[in-house]
Amino acid sequence: MTTAGAVHGEGGAGERGGVRTALAGLTTRGRSFLAAGVAAAVCAYVLGQSDLLRVGLLLAVLPLVCATVLYRTRHRVAGSRGLSPGRVPAGSEARVHLRMENVSRMPTGLLMLQDRVPYVLGPRPRFLLDRVEAGGRREVSYRVRSDLRGRYPLGPLQLRLSDPFGMCELTRSFSAHDTMTVVPRVEPLPPVRLSGEAKGYGDGRQRSLALAGEDDVIPRGYRHGDDLRRVHWRSTARHGELMVRREEQPQRARCTVLLDTRAVAYAGAGPDSAFEWAVSGAASVLVHMLERGFSVRLLTDTGASVPGEGADGFAGASQESADAAGLMMDTLAVVDHSDEAGLSRAYDVLRGGNEGLLVAFLGDIDEDEAEVLARMRRRSGGALAFVLDSESWLREPAGVPGPPAVSGEGMRMLREAGWTALGVPRGAPLGELWRQADRERSGLAAAGGGEGP
């Protein structure tokens, strides 16, 4: 459970302004009692009725006494907030747990809790807690949900104290808040091989001789778990301890996922827009490839690469797949349109060497972008493109899959350059397109070694 902060609720914040703060906390009931008491006192003075004067004074003094006692009472309440899960896919629910504890020696009165949440997560949750004994605790929870990815602040938590008569209420706020991360939806993908991807896309791991330096050639000391068949007896006799050979080391296959975020390439907005489909598709492929043991990199048209650890920017073998996936999901949760006009900056990153498998999610492309993508294809072992015609997504009604509308010179140039390019109709499931890409790639490999039609 995440600590939300140490509670305010101790009496006042100084003598200056104390009376004003206490009077500002009067409820409608308290103000009515005060007004009725003043009116009764004035009438008693004019009419000379001493009994009415006593009633008026009682009515006027009661809310003032309640406000003073509530303001001066030193309530100490501690609170915490827990979010489960910390990352939630768009359209799914998360539960927020609130825990209040009375750490003072006096019982509290009526407590009203209100947590501040953005309007996209739903209405502000409010809770009414009865008297909390000294050392007692109360736990409440509420659900939040967003169809839009992003990072949303939760809190600060507001605590409203009330006296037993309901004459006065004082509001105290916690200082801390939490952040809820709404990541793109991830669609499970079938474990196809995408036949014909000769470089970088195979069984998930390749093997190569460890010839990186002299240290790799010299046998190293035995470590617990090493295969005894690899013991180098000559070096063992020389050093007086078990030494093992360095023969082969696993090298992870690579996959780069290119996400086109150009504002000029997409039309429309909202959770059902073409851009959101592309972001969700990129997230699905990233998670799928990490689960298969690939070294994966997320690249955008701006040239930004995530994760940025290491010289090549890939999530290497030293990183846990879950950590790498979480880092990329956090990036995709807040990714937005860029002001780039083309894909040249992404090509500058890719032209440094062979990138293994390249999977691209593209918006509207013209001949210039297609030419840049054709150059990218030469730097990859295999290339797969999902091209979205955002205008066709606007024409088709929501929830009704439309026919593939992506065609033209740009798509022809991609296929001639060796890309497996698929047009994405509105509402098309990525899993079916993933299988279609495998079938097309298998046909190309059987017909001519992986070249485009």
XYZ file of C-alpha atoms in Angstrom:
453
model
C 0.000 0.000 0.000
C 1.345 3.386 -0.986
C 1.578 5.959 1.775
C -0.453 9.018 0.909
C 0.819 11.387 3.565
C 0.709 12.416 7.179
C -2.544 13.916 8.155
C -3.567 17.373 8.864
C -6.310 17.688 11.338
C -4.630 19.179 14.326
C -6.424 22.211 15.573
C -5.224 25.360 13.898
C -2.471 26.835 11.851
C -1.802 29.728 14.226
C -3.827 32.192 16.165
C -3.962 34.732 13.354
C -7.007 34.043 11.261
C -8.203 31.347 13.652
C -11.565 32.953 14.318
C -12.098 33.629 10.633
C -11.268 30.007 9.729
C -13.617 28.669 12.400
C -16.505 30.893 11.294
C -15.906 30.008 7.643
C -16.490 26.363 8.553
C -20.014 26.951 9.829
C -22.567 24.808 8.041
C -25.984 25.986 6.903
C -27.399 24.751 10.192
C -24.775 26.624 12.165
C -25.306 29.865 10.262
C -29.072 29.530 10.713
C -28.683 29.077 14.462
C -26.358 32.091 14.632
C -28.704 34.289 12.598
C -31.733 33.182 14.615
C -29.905 33.863 17.870
C -28.853 37.370 16.804
C -32.369 38.144 15.591
C -33.896 36.878 18.868
C -31.427 38.928 20.906
C -32.252 42.107 18.947
C -35.996 41.535 19.332
C -35.571 40.849 23.067
C -33.670 44.095 23.481
C -36.333 46.098 21.581
C -39.256 44.444 23.348
C -37.590 44.212 26.721
C -38.090 40.444 27.006
C -35.303 38.925 29.116
C -36.435 35.321 28.533
C -36.251 35.807 24.781
C -32.790 37.303 25.224
C -31.560 34.145 26.969
C -32.950 31.981 24.162
C -31.277 34.188 21.560
C -27.941 34.036 23.351
C -28.173 30.244 23.548
C -28.937 29.969 19.836
C -26.074 32.296 18.920
C -23.489 30.825 21.271
C -24.084 27.149 20.380
C -22.588 27.255 16.813
C -19.733 29.474 18.012
C -18.856 27.026 20.788
C -19.039 24.086 18.370
C -16.757 25.871 15.888
C -14.264 26.779 18.612
C -14.148 23.293 20.105
C -13.780 21.654 16.693
C -11.069 24.087 15.660
C -9.082 23.718 18.873
C -9.424 19.948 19.197
C -6.199 18.284 18.172
C -7.288 15.406 15.970
C -4.392 13.503 14.471
C -5.453 11.268 11.624
C -3.047 9.338 9.383
C -4.028 8.188 5.935
C -2.639 6.092 3.104
C -3.680 5.165 -0.401
C -3.076 1.972 -2.341
C -3.622 1.450 -6.076
C -4.115 -2.010 -7.542
C -2.809 -2.481 -10.172
C -0.359 0.384 -10.664
C -0.581 0.045 -14.454
C -3.986 -0.629 -15.928
C -4.886 -1.113 -19.620
C -7.231 1.419 -21.181
C -10.837 0.411 -20.652
C -10.064 -1.693 -17.557
C -10.759 -0.880 -13.934
C -8.367 -0.304 -11.055
C -9.235 -0.213 -7.378
C -8.050 2.475 -4.996
C -7.859 1.558 -1.301
C -7.989 4.302 1.331
C -6.976 3.671 4.912
C -7.576 6.131 7.752
C -6.144 5.744 11.237
C -6.807 7.841 14.327
C -3.386 8.216 15.954
C -4.528 10.636 18.651
C -5.804 9.809 22.147
C -9.229 11.237 21.492
C -12.014 9.761 19.363
C -12.985 11.679 16.280
C -16.389 12.896 15.342
C -17.999 12.354 11.978
C -15.396 12.149 9.182
C -16.127 12.838 5.529
C -13.527 11.757 2.971
C -13.194 12.995 -0.576
C -10.444 11.944 -2.962
C -9.635 14.174 -5.887
C -9.557 12.359 -9.222
C -9.601 13.692 -12.819
C -13.014 13.746 -14.431
C -11.971 11.128 -17.023
C -11.667 8.573 -14.210
C -15.189 9.139 -12.956
C -16.919 11.170 -10.245
C -15.079 12.170 -7.114
C -15.533 9.447 -4.501
C -16.983 10.540 -1.144
C -17.213 8.492 2.031
C -18.842 9.105 5.412
C -17.073 7.549 8.397
C -18.679 7.346 11.798
C -16.810 8.020 15.011
C -13.294 6.542 14.968
C -12.013 5.511 18.372
C -8.508 6.317 19.575
C -6.075 4.061 17.710
C -8.846 2.802 15.437
C -8.709 2.521 11.679
C -11.139 2.441 8.798
C -10.665 1.188 5.226
C -12.715 2.084 2.174
C -12.156 1.599 -1.545
C -13.460 2.804 -4.889
C -12.959 1.956 -8.556
C -11.580 4.113 -11.364
C -11.632 3.511 -15.091
C -10.414 5.365 -18.165
C -10.782 4.662 -21.870
C -7.962 7.103 -22.570
C -4.362 6.177 -21.852
C -2.193 8.581 -19.886
C -0.998 9.386 -16.391
C -3.584 10.680 -13.969
C -2.980 12.103 -10.490
C -4.971 10.724 -7.576
C -5.339 13.041 -4.619
C -4.734 14.861 -2.500
C -7.188 13.307 -0.101
C -9.469 15.763 1.672
C -10.751 15.145 5.182
C -13.757 17.025 6.560
C -14.276 17.083 10.329
C -17.699 17.778 11.811
C -18.966 18.365 15.333
C -21.702 16.118 16.787
C -24.390 18.776 16.231
C -23.466 19.407 12.604
C -22.871 23.102 13.262
C -19.354 23.311 11.818
C -17.169 21.513 9.307
C -13.448 21.959 8.787
C -11.569 20.679 5.753
C -8.035 19.342 5.961
C -5.983 18.072 3.021
C -3.187 15.563 2.766
C -0.129 16.777 0.943
C 0.777 13.629 -1.039
C -0.793 12.137 -4.128
C -0.318 9.067 -6.318
C -0.222 8.592 -10.077
C -2.306 6.117 -12.023
C -0.809 5.006 -15.347
C -3.269 3.904 -18.028
C -1.352 1.965 -20.679
C -2.537 0.949 -24.166
C -4.555 -2.205 -24.619
C -2.425 -5.245 -25.385
C -3.863 -7.893 -27.682
C -2.408 -11.417 -27.413
C -0.747 -12.425 -30.686
C -0.470 -15.935 -32.099
C 3.051 -17.433 -31.987
C 3.636 -17.432 -35.766
C 7.125 -17.653 -37.223
C 6.743 -15.120 -40.040
C 8.594 -17.402 -42.452
C 11.185 -15.817 -44.666
C 12.646 -13.499 -42.025
C 16.131 -14.846 -42.414
C 17.859 -12.288 -40.239
C 16.903 -11.653 -36.674
C 13.613 -13.518 -36.568
C 13.895 -17.196 -35.807
C 13.626 -19.278 -32.697
C 14.079 -16.257 -30.484
C 17.753 -16.891 -29.781
C 20.750 -17.308 -32.063
C 24.174 -18.498 -31.135
C 27.531 -17.066 -32.147
C 31.142 -17.670 -31.298
C 32.376 -15.519 -28.457
C 35.222 -13.733 -30.223
C 34.689 -10.272 -28.837
C 38.109 -10.072 -27.197
C 41.045 -11.901 -25.706
C 39.212 -12.368 -22.410
C 36.619 -14.488 -24.204
C 39.299 -16.794 -25.629
C 41.019 -17.476 -22.283
C 39.234 -20.098 -20.117
C 37.558 -18.723 -17.039
C 37.124 -20.069 -13.526
C 34.504 -22.677 -12.801
C 31.159 -21.371 -11.540
C 28.444 -23.304 -9.808
C 26.164 -24.815 -12.425
C 28.729 -24.985 -15.276
C 28.706 -28.163 -17.347
C 31.613 -30.391 -16.291
C 32.073 -31.384 -19.938
C 33.391 -27.871 -20.537
C 36.255 -28.207 -18.049
C 39.582 -27.245 -19.674
C 41.977 -29.700 -18.043
C 45.202 -28.135 -19.309
C 44.311 -24.757 -17.817
C 43.049 -26.478 -14.666
C 46.442 -28.138 -14.175
C 48.229 -24.859 -14.844
C 46.161 -22.730 -12.430
C 45.475 -25.353 -9.799
C 41.694 -24.806 -9.951
C 38.874 -25.840 -12.225
C 38.742 -23.813 -15.450
C 36.027 -24.034 -18.121
C 36.073 -23.185 -21.825
C 34.266 -20.235 -23.343
C 32.754 -21.690 -26.462
C 29.427 -20.199 -27.404
C 27.311 -17.534 -25.827
C 23.644 -16.877 -26.533
C 22.892 -13.830 -28.610
C 19.342 -12.563 -28.573
C 17.562 -11.886 -31.821
C 16.551 -8.266 -32.297
C 13.279 -6.594 -33.104
C 12.617 -2.883 -33.599
C 9.050 -1.589 -33.393
C 8.634 1.688 -35.263
C 5.648 3.827 -34.277
C 4.674 6.672 -36.589
C 3.358 9.508 -34.401
C 3.270 12.306 -36.990
C 0.227 14.518 -36.577
C -0.059 14.927 -40.369
C -0.361 11.146 -40.772
C -3.531 10.725 -38.719
C -7.003 12.206 -38.646
C -9.490 11.989 -35.829
C -9.060 11.498 -32.098
C -10.435 9.417 -29.277
C -10.085 5.818 -28.125
C -11.353 4.441 -31.470
C -9.082 6.551 -33.685
C -6.439 5.210 -36.038
C -3.632 6.613 -33.915
C -4.830 4.805 -30.805
C -5.032 1.560 -32.780
C -1.416 2.061 -33.870
C -0.262 2.707 -30.290
C -2.113 -0.377 -29.047
C -0.665 -2.445 -31.883
C 2.877 -1.333 -31.088
C 2.343 -2.257 -27.423
C 1.031 -5.702 -28.394
C 4.006 -6.474 -30.622
C 6.499 -5.253 -28.010
C 5.063 -7.493 -25.308
C 4.796 -10.441 -27.699
C 8.413 -10.207 -28.837
C 9.738 -9.761 -25.311
C 7.876 -12.881 -24.228
C 9.577 -14.768 -27.068
C 13.026 -13.758 -25.826
C 13.876 -11.003 -28.298
C 15.927 -7.904 -27.601
C 13.332 -5.255 -28.357
C 13.466 -1.544 -29.003
C 10.676 0.997 -29.383
C 11.429 3.715 -31.925
C 9.307 6.698 -32.993
C 9.498 8.961 -36.029
C 11.292 11.550 -33.890
C 14.254 9.197 -33.438
C 13.487 8.657 -29.741
C 14.309 5.144 -28.579
C 13.063 3.361 -25.446
C 14.690 1.897 -23.471
C 17.838 3.963 -23.856
C 20.191 1.750 -21.884
C 23.252 0.532 -23.768
C 24.801 1.783 -26.950
C 22.233 0.160 -29.235
C 19.131 1.144 -27.276
C 17.780 -2.409 -27.085
C 16.345 -4.103 -24.023
C 19.172 -6.586 -23.747
C 19.582 -9.893 -22.028
C 20.598 -8.232 -18.764
C 17.168 -6.678 -18.362
C 14.135 -8.524 -17.092
C 11.379 -8.747 -19.685
C 8.803 -7.443 -17.228
C 10.901 -4.363 -16.434
C 11.537 -3.651 -20.111
C 7.858 -4.071 -20.931
C 6.870 -1.781 -18.079
C 9.283 0.904 -19.260
C 7.916 0.776 -22.782
C 4.316 0.709 -21.610
C 4.946 3.820 -19.517
C 6.300 5.541 -22.625
C 3.362 4.498 -24.779
C 0.935 5.634 -22.081
C 1.877 9.266 -22.719
C 3.047 9.214 -26.336
C 1.400 11.924 -28.422
C 1.498 13.314 -31.928
C 4.765 14.799 -33.121
C 5.404 17.762 -35.403
C 7.687 15.778 -37.714
C 7.017 15.992 -41.439
C 8.713 12.705 -42.364
C 10.517 9.599 -41.142
C 14.110 10.677 -41.857
C 15.072 10.988 -38.178
C 13.988 7.417 -37.519
C 16.042 6.282 -40.525
C 19.111 8.037 -39.107
C 18.842 5.770 -36.065
C 18.289 2.611 -38.102
C 21.001 3.073 -40.700
C 23.770 2.326 -38.205
C 23.532 -1.447 -38.744
C 21.337 -4.486 -39.122
C 18.313 -4.203 -36.837
C 16.869 -7.709 -37.154
C 13.107 -7.714 -37.585
C 11.468 -4.328 -38.171
C 7.750 -3.943 -37.424
C 6.260 -0.552 -38.322
C 2.886 0.995 -37.511
C 2.359 3.792 -40.001
C -0.230 6.441 -40.712
C -0.802 8.020 -44.094
C 2.355 7.770 -46.217
C 3.274 9.331 -49.542
C 6.048 8.534 -52.001
C 8.679 10.421 -49.998
C 7.972 8.450 -46.828
C 7.812 5.231 -48.847
C 11.289 5.932 -50.225
C 12.670 6.422 -46.708
C 10.980 3.208 -45.590
C 12.515 1.382 -48.545
C 15.966 2.422 -47.308
C 15.047 1.204 -43.835
C 14.238 -2.201 -45.293
C 17.852 -2.624 -46.400
C 18.972 -2.250 -42.782
C 16.706 -4.972 -41.433
C 16.517 -8.724 -41.663
C 12.796 -8.574 -42.298
C 10.217 -5.804 -42.442
C 6.504 -5.808 -41.653
C 4.311 -2.710 -41.969
C 0.757 -2.027 -40.800
C -0.454 1.018 -42.733
C -3.556 2.903 -41.567
C -5.565 5.165 -43.822
C -7.020 7.445 -41.176
C -9.524 9.011 -43.587
C -11.163 5.634 -44.167
C -11.420 5.205 -40.374
C -13.394 8.437 -40.223
C -15.757 7.341 -42.988
C -16.600 3.953 -41.497
C -19.060 3.817 -38.567
C -17.631 2.940 -35.175
C -17.547 -0.756 -34.380
C -18.089 -1.866 -38.004
C -15.011 -3.299 -39.732
C -14.484 -1.683 -43.097
C -12.689 -2.888 -46.221
C -8.963 -2.256 -46.578
C -8.687 1.205 -48.090
C -4.903 1.625 -48.102
C -3.490 1.469 -51.599
C -1.638 3.643 -54.035
C 1.933 4.361 -54.961
C 3.256 4.336 -51.400
C 2.056 0.794 -50.691
C 3.384 -0.418 -54.051
C 6.814 1.027 -53.294
C 6.869 -0.647 -49.895
C 6.097 -4.058 -51.317
C 8.634 -3.679 -54.097
C 11.262 -2.801 -51.490
C 10.612 -6.075 -49.668
C 8.175 -4.963 -46.982
C 5.260 -7.165 -46.030
C 2.793 -4.267 -46.071
C -0.796 -4.658 -44.888
C -3.565 -2.104 -45.000
C -5.474 -1.865 -41.720
C -9.269 -1.409 -42.013
C -11.258 0.085 -39.175
C -11.859 -2.362 -36.334
C -9.530 -5.054 -37.675
C -8.106 -7.322 -34.924
C -4.322 -7.294 -34.841
C -4.154 -11.046 -34.273
C -5.782 -11.758 -37.651
C -3.469 -9.297 -39.395
C -0.508 -10.964 -37.679
C -1.531 -14.342 -39.144
C -2.139 -12.748 -42.545
C 1.369 -11.283 -42.484
C 2.751 -14.768 -41.778
C 0.825 -16.239 -44.698
C 1.957 -13.524 -47.089
C 5.540 -13.778 -45.926
C 5.454 -17.565 -46.294
C 4.184 -17.187 -49.864
C 6.882 -14.658 -50.700
C 9.601 -16.872 -49.260
C 8.379 -19.880 -51.247
C 8.046 -17.863 -54.467
C 11.268 -15.897 -54.461
C 13.257 -15.824 -51.271
C 11.381 -13.078 -49.465
C 11.208 -10.366 -52.097
C 8.090 -8.286 -52.467
C 5.602 -8.782 -55.295
